[in-house]
Amino acid sequence: MSEIHLQGTEQLPVNATLPASIDWEGIFRQHGRRVHHFIRKRVSHREDAEDLVQMTWLEVFRNRDKFAGASRPETWVFGIALNLIRNHFRLQAGRPRYDELEDDIVVTCSDDPSQITENQRLLHCTLTSIAGLPEETRQLLSMLVEKEGSYQAIATGLNIPIGTVRSRLSRLRTSLKQSVFY
């Protein structure tokens, strides 16, 4: 029987039968932090990195039956994470970058009629976009303002994981930016 030799992995016979079941939960528990750090080291935006971590484990779960056993399971997981990171940057390459609003932004009033008109247009577009959001999403946005940006307080209030709050708010930001600025 021929063998496959992969650098950094154990030797596996080509026709070897895979274990009946791989303990994916154990893989998650053992390597979850490493996957998170692996992604976080490569993606600087915290919310995007959190989204990619969640997407990695979701892809692992969805495709666990496609694991061929040519490498260790954790190697396969890191490969999925790397592919998602590449896809993330490929998608980001064509998009304009926006600065996130900071608490210390000073709002200045202008007497320039064109600036006033533009600000009114942006406010109207923003409010219209928010009004068109699903009730659950508007509630999340409202809690963000009321809780002064505390993701943990929102997660506790809605009884959902903090990662879910982060990913929902990330998608919300993207959606609002697209509807207001395009």
Backbone as JSON Lines, residues from 0, in Angstrom:
{"i":0,"aa":"M","n":[0.85,-1.18,0.0],"ca":[0.0,0.0,0.0],"c":[0.89,1.23,0.0]}
{"i":1,"aa":"S","n":[0.61,2.2,-0.87],"ca":[1.42,3.42,-0.9],"c":[1.04,4.34,0.25]}
{"i":2,"aa":"E","n":[1.97,5.24,0.55],"ca":[1.72,6.16,1.65],"c":[1.83,7.59,1.16]}
{"i":3,"aa":"I","n":[1.12,8.47,1.84],"ca":[1.2,9.9,1.55],"c":[2.12,10.5,2.59]}
{"i":4,"aa":"H","n":[3.11,11.28,2.16],"ca":[4.01,11.95,3.09],"c":[3.75,13.44,2.99]}
{"i":5,"aa":"L","n":[3.26,14.0,4.06],"ca":[2.99,15.43,4.1],"c":[3.87,16.05,5.17]}
{"i":6,"aa":"Q","n":[4.44,17.18,4.84],"ca":[5.31,17.84,5.8],"c":[4.49,18.28,7.0]}
{"i":7,"aa":"G","n":[4.96,17.95,8.19],"ca":[4.3,18.37,9.42],"c":[3.1,17.53,9.8]}
{"i":8,"aa":"T","n":[2.83,16.45,9.07],"ca":[1.72,15.6,9.43],"c":[2.2,14.17,9.52]}
{"i":9,"aa":"E","n":[1.43,13.34,10.14],"ca":[1.79,11.93,10.24],"c":[1.57,11.24,8.89]}
{"i":10,"aa":"Q","n":[2.22,10.1,8.71],"ca":[2.06,9.35,7.47],"c":[0.74,8.6,7.51]}
{"i":11,"aa":"L","n":[0.0,8.71,6.45],"ca":[-1.29,8.03,6.36],"c":[-1.31,7.16,5.12]}
{"i":12,"aa":"P","n":[-1.68,5.92,5.23],"ca":[-1.83,5.1,4.04],"c":[-2.95,5.67,3.17]}
{"i":13,"aa":"V","n":[-2.77,5.59,1.85],"ca":[-3.75,6.16,0.93],"c":[-5.12,5.53,1.12]}
{"i":14,"aa":"N","n":[-5.2,4.25,1.29],"ca":[-6.48,3.58,1.41],"c":[-6.91,3.34,2.85]}
{"i":15,"aa":"A","n":[-6.31,4.08,3.77],"ca":[-6.65,3.89,5.18],"c":[-8.08,4.33,5.42]}
{"i":16,"aa":"T","n":[-8.75,3.63,6.29],"ca":[-10.11,4.04,6.63],"c":[-10.03,5.1,7.71]}
{"i":17,"aa":"L","n":[-10.84,6.1,7.57],"ca":[-10.88,7.18,8.55],"c":[-11.59,6.71,9.8]}
{"i":18,"aa":"P","n":[-11.25,7.31,10.93],"ca":[-12.0,6.98,12.13],"c":[-13.49,7.23,11.88]}
{"i":19,"aa":"A","n":[-14.32,6.41,12.49],"ca":[-15.76,6.53,12.27],"c":[-16.24,7.94,12.55]}
{"i":20,"aa":"S","n":[-15.68,8.54,13.56],"ca":[-16.08,9.92,13.84],"c":[-14.9,10.66,14.45]}
{"i":21,"aa":"I","n":[-14.71,11.85,13.98],"ca":[-13.68,12.73,14.52],"c":[-14.36,13.61,15.55]}
{"i":22,"aa":"D","n":[-13.71,13.8,16.66],"ca":[-14.27,14.62,17.74],"c":[-14.07,16.1,17.38]}
{"i":23,"aa":"W","n":[-14.97,16.65,16.56],"ca":[-14.85,18.04,16.13],"c":[-15.0,19.0,17.3]}
{"i":24,"aa":"E","n":[-15.82,18.63,18.27],"ca":[-15.96,19.48,19.45],"c":[-14.64,19.54,20.2]}
{"i":25,"aa":"G","n":[-13.96,18.41,20.29],"ca":[-12.64,18.38,20.92],"c":[-11.63,19.22,20.15]}
{"i":26,"aa":"I","n":[-11.7,19.15,18.82],"ca":[-10.82,19.97,17.97],"c":[-11.1,21.45,18.26]}
{"i":27,"aa":"F","n":[-12.37,21.8,18.35],"ca":[-12.74,23.19,18.64],"c":[-12.2,23.62,20.0]}
{"i":28,"aa":"R","n":[-12.4,22.79,21.0],"ca":[-11.94,23.15,22.35],"c":[-10.42,23.25,22.42]}
{"i":29,"aa":"Q","n":[-9.75,22.35,21.74],"ca":[-8.3,22.32,21.8],"c":[-7.65,23.41,20.95]}
{"i":30,"aa":"H","n":[-8.25,23.74,19.82],"ca":[-7.6,24.65,18.87],"c":[-8.38,25.94,18.63]}
{"i":31,"aa":"G","n":[-9.49,26.14,19.3],"ca":[-10.32,27.33,19.07],"c":[-9.56,28.63,19.29]}
{"i":32,"aa":"R","n":[-8.81,28.71,20.38],"ca":[-8.06,29.95,20.65],"c":[-6.96,30.16,19.62]}
{"i":33,"aa":"R","n":[-6.31,29.07,19.2],"ca":[-5.26,29.19,18.19],"c":[-5.83,29.68,16.86]}
{"i":34,"aa":"V","n":[-7.0,29.17,16.5],"ca":[-7.65,29.62,15.26],"c":[-7.98,31.11,15.38]}
{"i":35,"aa":"H","n":[-8.52,31.5,16.52],"ca":[-8.86,32.91,16.75],"c":[-7.62,33.79,16.62]}
{"i":36,"aa":"H","n":[-6.52,33.41,17.26],"ca":[-5.29,34.2,17.18],"c":[-4.71,34.19,15.76]}
{"i":37,"aa":"F","n":[-4.8,33.07,15.08],"ca":[-4.34,32.95,13.7],"c":[-5.06,33.96,12.81]}
{"i":38,"aa":"I","n":[-6.36,34.05,12.95],"ca":[-7.15,34.98,12.14],"c":[-6.91,36.42,12.59]}
{"i":39,"aa":"R","n":[-6.92,36.64,13.89],"ca":[-6.76,37.99,14.45],"c":[-5.41,38.59,14.06]}
{"i":40,"aa":"K","n":[-4.39,37.75,13.95],"ca":[-3.06,38.21,13.57],"c":[-3.04,38.7,12.13]}
{"i":41,"aa":"R","n":[-3.93,38.2,11.31],"ca":[-3.94,38.53,9.89],"c":[-5.0,39.56,9.5]}
{"i":42,"aa":"V","n":[-6.03,39.7,10.33],"ca":[-7.13,40.64,10.04],"c":[-7.19,41.65,11.19]}
{"i":43,"aa":"S","n":[-6.9,42.9,10.89],"ca":[-6.78,43.89,11.95],"c":[-8.13,44.36,12.5]}
{"i":44,"aa":"H","n":[-9.15,44.37,11.69],"ca":[-10.46,44.83,12.15],"c":[-11.1,43.76,13.03]}
{"i":45,"aa":"R","n":[-11.32,44.1,14.3],"ca":[-11.76,43.12,15.28],"c":[-13.06,42.43,14.9]}
{"i":46,"aa":"E","n":[-14.06,43.18,14.46],"ca":[-15.35,42.57,14.11],"c":[-15.22,41.63,12.9]}
{"i":47,"aa":"D","n":[-14.41,42.03,11.93],"ca":[-14.2,41.17,10.77],"c":[-13.51,39.88,11.2]}
{"i":48,"aa":"A","n":[-12.53,39.99,12.08],"ca":[-11.84,38.79,12.57],"c":[-12.8,37.87,13.31]}
{"i":49,"aa":"E","n":[-13.66,38.44,14.13],"ca":[-14.65,37.63,14.87],"c":[-15.59,36.92,13.89]}
{"i":50,"aa":"D","n":[-16.0,37.66,12.87],"ca":[-16.87,37.05,11.85],"c":[-16.17,35.89,11.16]}
{"i":51,"aa":"L","n":[-14.89,36.08,10.84],"ca":[-14.13,35.02,10.15],"c":[-13.93,33.8,11.04]}
{"i":52,"aa":"V","n":[-13.75,34.02,12.34],"ca":[-13.63,32.88,13.26],"c":[-14.93,32.08,13.25]}
{"i":53,"aa":"Q","n":[-16.05,32.78,13.35],"ca":[-17.34,32.1,13.34],"c":[-17.58,31.39,12.0]}
{"i":54,"aa":"M","n":[-17.22,32.05,10.91],"ca":[-17.41,31.44,9.6],"c":[-16.53,30.19,9.44]}
{"i":55,"aa":"T","n":[-15.32,30.23,10.01],"ca":[-14.42,29.07,9.94],"c":[-15.06,27.86,10.58]}
{"i":56,"aa":"W","n":[-15.55,28.04,11.81],"ca":[-16.13,26.89,12.51],"c":[-17.43,26.45,11.86]}
{"i":57,"aa":"L","n":[-18.17,27.38,11.28],"ca":[-19.38,27.03,10.57],"c":[-19.05,26.17,9.34]}
{"i":58,"aa":"E","n":[-18.01,26.58,8.6],"ca":[-17.58,25.8,7.43],"c":[-17.06,24.42,7.84]}
{"i":59,"aa":"V","n":[-16.35,24.37,8.96],"ca":[-15.86,23.07,9.45],"c":[-17.06,22.18,9.74]}
{"i":60,"aa":"F","n":[-18.04,22.73,10.42],"ca":[-19.23,21.94,10.76],"c":[-19.98,21.49,9.5]}
{"i":61,"aa":"R","n":[-20.18,22.42,8.57],"ca":[-20.92,22.1,7.35],"c":[-20.22,21.05,6.49]}
{"i":62,"aa":"N","n":[-18.89,21.1,6.47],"ca":[-18.13,20.25,5.56],"c":[-17.35,19.14,6.26]}
{"i":63,"aa":"R","n":[-17.68,18.85,7.49],"ca":[-16.92,17.85,8.25],"c":[-16.95,16.48,7.58]}
{"i":64,"aa":"D","n":[-18.01,16.19,6.85],"ca":[-18.08,14.89,6.17],"c":[-17.19,14.85,4.93]}
{"i":65,"aa":"K","n":[-16.67,16.0,4.49],"ca":[-15.79,16.06,3.34],"c":[-14.32,15.95,3.73]}
{"i":66,"aa":"F","n":[-14.04,15.92,5.04],"ca":[-12.66,15.79,5.5],"c":[-12.11,14.46,5.03]}
{"i":67,"aa":"A","n":[-11.06,14.51,4.21],"ca":[-10.53,13.31,3.57],"c":[-9.52,12.57,4.43]}
{"i":68,"aa":"G","n":[-8.98,13.19,5.45],"ca":[-8.02,12.53,6.3],"c":[-6.6,12.58,5.78]}
{"i":69,"aa":"A","n":[-6.32,13.39,4.78],"ca":[-4.97,13.51,4.24],"c":[-4.06,14.3,5.17]}
{"i":70,"aa":"S","n":[-4.6,14.92,6.18],"ca":[-3.84,15.68,7.17],"c":[-4.55,15.57,8.51]}
{"i":71,"aa":"R","n":[-3.97,16.17,9.49],"ca":[-4.63,16.19,10.79],"c":[-5.85,17.11,10.69]}
{"i":72,"aa":"P","n":[-6.89,16.85,11.46],"ca":[-8.1,17.69,11.38],"c":[-7.81,19.17,11.64]}
{"i":73,"aa":"E","n":[-6.93,19.48,12.6],"ca":[-6.65,20.87,12.9],"c":[-5.95,21.57,11.73]}
{"i":74,"aa":"T","n":[-5.15,20.84,10.96],"ca":[-4.53,21.4,9.76],"c":[-5.6,21.78,8.75]}
{"i":75,"aa":"W","n":[-6.59,20.92,8.61],"ca":[-7.71,21.17,7.71],"c":[-8.47,22.42,8.15]}
{"i":76,"aa":"V","n":[-8.68,22.57,9.47],"ca":[-9.39,23.73,10.01],"c":[-8.62,25.02,9.69]}
{"i":77,"aa":"F","n":[-7.3,25.0,9.91],"ca":[-6.5,26.19,9.62],"c":[-6.5,26.51,8.12]}
{"i":78,"aa":"G","n":[-6.57,25.48,7.29],"ca":[-6.67,25.71,5.85],"c":[-7.96,26.41,5.48]}
{"i":79,"aa":"I","n":[-9.05,26.01,6.13],"ca":[-10.34,26.68,5.9],"c":[-10.25,28.14,6.35]}
{"i":80,"aa":"A","n":[-9.64,28.37,7.52],"ca":[-9.49,29.74,8.03],"c":[-8.68,30.58,7.05]}
{"i":81,"aa":"L","n":[-7.58,30.03,6.54],"ca":[-6.74,30.76,5.6],"c":[-7.5,31.1,4.32]}
{"i":82,"aa":"N","n":[-8.27,30.16,3.8],"ca":[-9.07,30.43,2.59],"c":[-10.1,31.52,2.84]}
{"i":83,"aa":"L","n":[-10.73,31.52,4.02],"ca":[-11.71,32.56,4.33],"c":[-11.04,33.93,4.46]}
{"i":84,"aa":"I","n":[-9.83,33.95,5.02],"ca":[-9.09,35.22,5.13],"c":[-8.77,35.74,3.73]}
{"i":85,"aa":"R","n":[-8.31,34.86,2.86],"ca":[-8.0,35.28,1.48],"c":[-9.25,35.82,0.79]}
{"i":86,"aa":"N","n":[-10.37,35.11,0.95],"ca":[-11.62,35.59,0.35],"c":[-12.02,36.95,0.91]}
{"i":87,"aa":"H","n":[-11.83,37.12,2.21],"ca":[-12.17,38.39,2.88],"c":[-11.39,39.54,2.23]}
{"i":88,"aa":"F","n":[-10.09,39.36,2.08],"ca":[-9.28,40.43,1.51],"c":[-9.57,40.63,0.03]}
{"i":89,"aa":"R","n":[-9.89,39.57,-0.66],"ca":[-10.26,39.69,-2.08],"c":[-11.52,40.54,-2.22]}
{"i":90,"aa":"L","n":[-12.5,40.31,-1.33],"ca":[-13.74,41.1,-1.38],"c":[-13.51,42.54,-0.92]}
{"i":91,"aa":"Q","n":[-12.61,42.73,0.04],"ca":[-12.35,44.08,0.56],"c":[-11.55,44.95,-0.41]}
{"i":92,"aa":"A","n":[-10.82,44.33,-1.32],"ca":[-9.94,45.08,-2.22],"c":[-10.7,46.1,-3.05]}
{"i":93,"aa":"G","n":[-11.91,45.8,-3.46],"ca":[-12.66,46.71,-4.32],"c":[-13.57,47.66,-3.57]}
{"i":94,"aa":"R","n":[-13.63,47.54,-2.27],"ca":[-14.55,48.39,-1.5],"c":[-13.83,49.6,-0.92]}
{"i":95,"aa":"P","n":[-14.53,50.73,-0.87],"ca":[-13.93,51.89,-0.21],"c":[-13.85,51.65,1.29]}
{"i":96,"aa":"R","n":[-12.86,52.24,1.9],"ca":[-12.7,52.06,3.35],"c":[-13.31,53.25,4.07]}
{"i":97,"aa":"Y","n":[-13.98,52.95,5.15],"ca":[-14.61,53.98,5.95],"c":[-13.97,54.0,7.32]}
{"i":98,"aa":"D","n":[-13.85,55.18,7.86],"ca":[-13.39,55.29,9.24],"c":[-14.59,55.12,10.15]}
{"i":99,"aa":"E","n":[-14.37,54.41,11.24],"ca":[-15.46,54.26,12.21],"c":[-15.57,55.54,13.02]}
{"i":100,"aa":"L","n":[-16.78,55.86,13.43],"ca":[-17.0,57.05,14.22],"c":[-16.42,56.88,15.61]}
{"i":101,"aa":"E","n":[-15.79,57.89,16.1],"ca":[-15.22,57.87,17.45],"c":[-16.07,58.77,18.33]}
{"i":102,"aa":"D","n":[-16.0,58.54,19.65],"ca":[-16.78,59.32,20.59],"c":[-16.36,60.78,20.64]}
{"i":103,"aa":"D","n":[-15.13,61.07,20.31],"ca":[-14.63,62.43,20.46],"c":[-14.78,63.27,19.19]}
{"i":104,"aa":"I","n":[-15.63,62.85,18.27],"ca":[-15.86,63.64,17.06],"c":[-16.62,64.9,17.44]}
{"i":105,"aa":"V","n":[-16.12,66.0,16.95],"ca":[-16.75,67.28,17.23],"c":[-17.62,67.64,16.03]}
{"i":106,"aa":"V","n":[-18.88,67.87,16.29],"ca":[-19.8,68.26,15.23],"c":[-19.75,69.77,15.11]}
{"i":107,"aa":"T","n":[-19.46,70.22,13.92],"ca":[-19.4,71.66,13.7],"c":[-20.56,72.05,12.8]}
{"i":108,"aa":"C","n":[-21.11,73.2,13.09],"ca":[-22.21,73.71,12.27],"c":[-21.6,74.6,11.2]}
{"i":109,"aa":"S","n":[-22.13,74.47,10.04],"ca":[-21.63,75.25,8.92],"c":[-22.75,76.13,8.39]}
{"i":110,"aa":"D","n":[-22.37,77.28,7.94],"ca":[-23.35,78.18,7.34],"c":[-23.46,77.95,5.84]}
{"i":111,"aa":"D","n":[-22.65,77.05,5.33],"ca":[-22.64,76.75,3.9],"c":[-23.91,75.97,3.56]}
{"i":112,"aa":"P","n":[-24.8,76.55,2.72],"ca":[-26.06,75.88,2.39],"c":[-25.87,74.49,1.76]}
{"i":113,"aa":"S","n":[-24.84,74.33,0.96],"ca":[-24.63,73.02,0.34],"c":[-24.27,71.97,1.39]}
{"i":114,"aa":"Q","n":[-23.49,72.36,2.4],"ca":[-23.12,71.43,3.48],"c":[-24.35,71.09,4.32]}
{"i":115,"aa":"I","n":[-25.18,72.07,4.6],"ca":[-26.41,71.83,5.37],"c":[-27.32,70.88,4.6]}
{"i":116,"aa":"T","n":[-27.47,71.12,3.3],"ca":[-28.31,70.26,2.46],"c":[-27.77,68.83,2.43]}
{"i":117,"aa":"E","n":[-26.45,68.69,2.28],"ca":[-25.84,67.37,2.24],"c":[-26.03,66.64,3.58]}
{"i":118,"aa":"N","n":[-25.86,67.35,4.68],"ca":[-26.06,66.74,6.0],"c":[-27.52,66.3,6.19]}
{"i":119,"aa":"Q","n":[-28.46,67.11,5.72],"ca":[-29.87,66.73,5.81],"c":[-30.16,65.5,4.96]}
{"i":120,"aa":"R","n":[-29.56,65.44,3.77],"ca":[-29.74,64.28,2.9],"c":[-29.19,63.01,3.57]}
{"i":121,"aa":"L","n":[-27.99,63.1,4.14],"ca":[-27.4,61.95,4.82],"c":[-28.24,61.51,6.01]}
{"i":122,"aa":"L","n":[-28.74,62.48,6.77],"ca":[-29.58,62.16,7.92],"c":[-30.86,61.48,7.46]}
{"i":123,"aa":"H","n":[-31.48,62.0,6.41],"ca":[-32.71,61.41,5.89],"c":[-32.46,59.98,5.39]}
{"i":124,"aa":"C","n":[-31.36,59.79,4.63],"ca":[-31.02,58.44,4.12],"c":[-30.77,57.48,5.27]}
{"i":125,"aa":"T","n":[-30.08,57.95,6.29],"ca":[-29.77,57.09,7.44],"c":[-31.04,56.7,8.17]}
{"i":126,"aa":"L","n":[-31.9,57.67,8.46],"ca":[-33.14,57.38,9.18],"c":[-34.07,56.47,8.36]}
{"i":127,"aa":"T","n":[-34.12,56.69,7.05],"ca":[-34.93,55.84,6.18],"c":[-34.39,54.42,6.18]}
{"i":128,"aa":"S","n":[-33.08,54.28,6.12],"ca":[-32.45,52.95,6.14],"c":[-32.73,52.24,7.46]}
{"i":129,"aa":"I","n":[-32.63,52.96,8.56],"ca":[-32.89,52.37,9.87],"c":[-34.35,51.95,9.98]}
{"i":130,"aa":"A","n":[-35.25,52.78,9.47],"ca":[-36.68,52.45,9.54],"c":[-37.0,51.2,8.73]}
{"i":131,"aa":"G","n":[-36.23,50.93,7.7],"ca":[-36.47,49.75,6.86],"c":[-35.86,48.47,7.4]}
{"i":132,"aa":"L","n":[-35.15,48.57,8.51],"ca":[-34.52,47.38,9.1],"c":[-35.58,46.53,9.81]}
{"i":133,"aa":"P","n":[-35.32,45.24,9.95],"ca":[-36.22,44.39,10.73],"c":[-36.26,44.86,12.19]}
{"i":134,"aa":"E","n":[-37.35,44.59,12.86],"ca":[-37.55,45.03,14.25],"c":[-36.41,44.57,15.15]}
{"i":135,"aa":"E","n":[-35.98,43.32,14.99],"ca":[-34.92,42.77,15.83],"c":[-33.61,43.55,15.66]}
{"i":136,"aa":"T","n":[-33.33,43.95,14.43],"ca":[-32.11,44.7,14.15],"c":[-32.21,46.12,14.71]}
{"i":137,"aa":"R","n":[-33.38,46.74,14.57],"ca":[-33.57,48.08,15.16],"c":[-33.43,48.03,16.67]}
{"i":138,"aa":"Q","n":[-33.92,46.95,17.28],"ca":[-33.79,46.79,18.73],"c":[-32.32,46.68,19.11]}
{"i":139,"aa":"L","n":[-31.54,45.94,18.34],"ca":[-30.11,45.79,18.6],"c":[-29.41,47.15,18.51]}
{"i":140,"aa":"L","n":[-29.75,47.92,17.48],"ca":[-29.17,49.25,17.29],"c":[-29.56,50.18,18.44]}
{"i":141,"aa":"S","n":[-30.81,50.12,18.84],"ca":[-31.28,50.94,19.96],"c":[-30.54,50.58,21.25]}
{"i":142,"aa":"M","n":[-30.35,49.3,21.48],"ca":[-29.63,48.87,22.68],"c":[-28.17,49.34,22.63]}
{"i":143,"aa":"L","n":[-27.58,49.37,21.44],"ca":[-26.21,49.82,21.3],"c":[-26.08,51.28,21.76]}
{"i":144,"aa":"V","n":[-27.04,52.09,21.37],"ca":[-27.02,53.49,21.78],"c":[-27.3,53.62,23.27]}
{"i":145,"aa":"E","n":[-28.3,52.9,23.77],"ca":[-28.67,52.99,25.18],"c":[-27.59,52.45,26.11]}
{"i":146,"aa":"K","n":[-26.92,51.4,25.71],"ca":[-25.9,50.77,26.57],"c":[-24.52,51.37,26.32]}
{"i":147,"aa":"E","n":[-24.48,52.48,25.59],"ca":[-23.24,53.2,25.31],"c":[-22.18,52.3,24.68]}
{"i":148,"aa":"G","n":[-22.58,51.45,23.75],"ca":[-21.65,50.63,23.0],"c":[-21.15,49.39,23.68]}
{"i":149,"aa":"S","n":[-21.75,48.98,24.79],"ca":[-21.29,47.78,25.5],"c":[-21.88,46.53,24.86]}
{"i":150,"aa":"Y","n":[-21.03,45.8,24.14],"ca":[-21.48,44.57,23.49],"c":[-21.92,43.54,24.53]}
{"i":151,"aa":"Q","n":[-21.2,43.51,25.64],"ca":[-21.53,42.54,26.69],"c":[-22.92,42.83,27.27]}
{"i":152,"aa":"A","n":[-23.25,44.11,27.47],"ca":[-24.56,44.46,28.01],"c":[-25.67,44.08,27.02]}
{"i":153,"aa":"I","n":[-25.41,44.26,25.74],"ca":[-26.39,43.9,24.72],"c":[-26.58,42.39,24.71]}
{"i":154,"aa":"A","n":[-25.46,41.65,24.74],"ca":[-25.53,40.19,24.72],"c":[-26.31,39.68,25.92]}
{"i":155,"aa":"T","n":[-26.06,40.25,27.07],"ca":[-26.78,39.84,28.28],"c":[-28.26,40.18,28.16]}
{"i":156,"aa":"G","n":[-28.56,41.39,27.67],"ca":[-29.95,41.82,27.53],"c":[-30.75,40.97,26.57]}
{"i":157,"aa":"L","n":[-30.11,40.5,25.5],"ca":[-30.8,39.7,24.5],"c":[-30.62,38.2,24.72]}
{"i":158,"aa":"N","n":[-29.79,37.86,25.69],"ca":[-29.51,36.46,26.01],"c":[-28.95,35.71,24.8]}
{"i":159,"aa":"I","n":[-27.94,36.35,24.16],"ca":[-27.26,35.74,23.02],"c":[-25.75,35.89,23.25]}
{"i":160,"aa":"P","n":[-24.94,35.08,22.57],"ca":[-23.49,35.2,22.74],"c":[-22.96,36.54,22.24]}
{"i":161,"aa":"I","n":[-21.89,37.01,22.84],"ca":[-21.31,38.3,22.46],"c":[-20.81,38.27,21.02]}
{"i":162,"aa":"G","n":[-20.35,37.12,20.55],"ca":[-19.9,36.99,19.15],"c":[-21.04,37.23,18.17]}
{"i":163,"aa":"T","n":[-22.24,36.81,18.56],"ca":[-23.41,37.04,17.72],"c":[-23.71,38.52,17.64]}
{"i":164,"aa":"V","n":[-23.58,39.21,18.77],"ca":[-23.8,40.67,18.79],"c":[-22.8,41.34,17.85]}
{"i":165,"aa":"R","n":[-21.52,40.93,17.96],"ca":[-20.48,41.53,17.12],"c":[-20.76,41.31,15.63]}
{"i":166,"aa":"S","n":[-21.1,40.09,15.28],"ca":[-21.32,39.81,13.86],"c":[-22.57,40.52,13.34]}
{"i":167,"aa":"R","n":[-23.62,40.58,14.14],"ca":[-24.83,41.28,13.69],"c":[-24.56,42.77,13.51]}
{"i":168,"aa":"L","n":[-23.82,43.36,14.45],"ca":[-23.52,44.79,14.33],"c":[-22.58,45.05,13.15]}
{"i":169,"aa":"S","n":[-21.67,44.14,12.89],"ca":[-20.78,44.3,11.74],"c":[-21.59,44.3,10.45]}
{"i":170,"aa":"R","n":[-22.52,43.34,10.34],"ca":[-23.37,43.3,9.14],"c":[-24.26,44.54,9.06]}
{"i":171,"aa":"L","n":[-24.74,45.02,10.21],"ca":[-25.58,46.21,10.25],"c":[-24.8,47.43,9.76]}
{"i":172,"aa":"R","n":[-23.57,47.6,10.24],"ca":[-22.74,48.72,9.8],"c":[-22.54,48.69,8.28]}
{"i":173,"aa":"T","n":[-22.2,47.54,7.78],"ca":[-21.98,47.39,6.34],"c":[-23.24,47.73,5.56]}
{"i":174,"aa":"S","n":[-24.36,47.23,6.02],"ca":[-25.64,47.47,5.35],"c":[-25.99,48.97,5.35]}
{"i":175,"aa":"L","n":[-25.82,49.61,6.5],"ca":[-26.15,51.04,6.58],"c":[-25.21,51.87,5.7]}
{"i":176,"aa":"K","n":[-23.92,51.54,5.72],"ca":[-22.98,52.28,4.89],"c":[-23.35,52.16,3.42]}
{"i":177,"aa":"Q","n":[-23.71,50.95,3.01],"ca":[-24.06,50.75,1.6],"c":[-25.34,51.49,1.24]}
{"i":178,"aa":"S","n":[-26.32,51.48,2.12],"ca":[-27.59,52.12,1.79],"c":[-27.51,53.64,1.87]}
{"i":179,"aa":"V","n":[-26.63,54.17,2.69],"ca":[-26.52,55.62,2.84],"c":[-25.55,56.22,1.82]}
{"i":180,"aa":"F","n":[-24.44,55.57,1.58],"ca":[-23.39,56.18,0.76],"c":[-23.39,55.73,-0.69]}
{"i":181,"aa":"Y","n":[-24.27,54.81,-1.07],"ca":[-24.29,54.37,-2.48],"c":[-25.59,54.72,-3.12]}
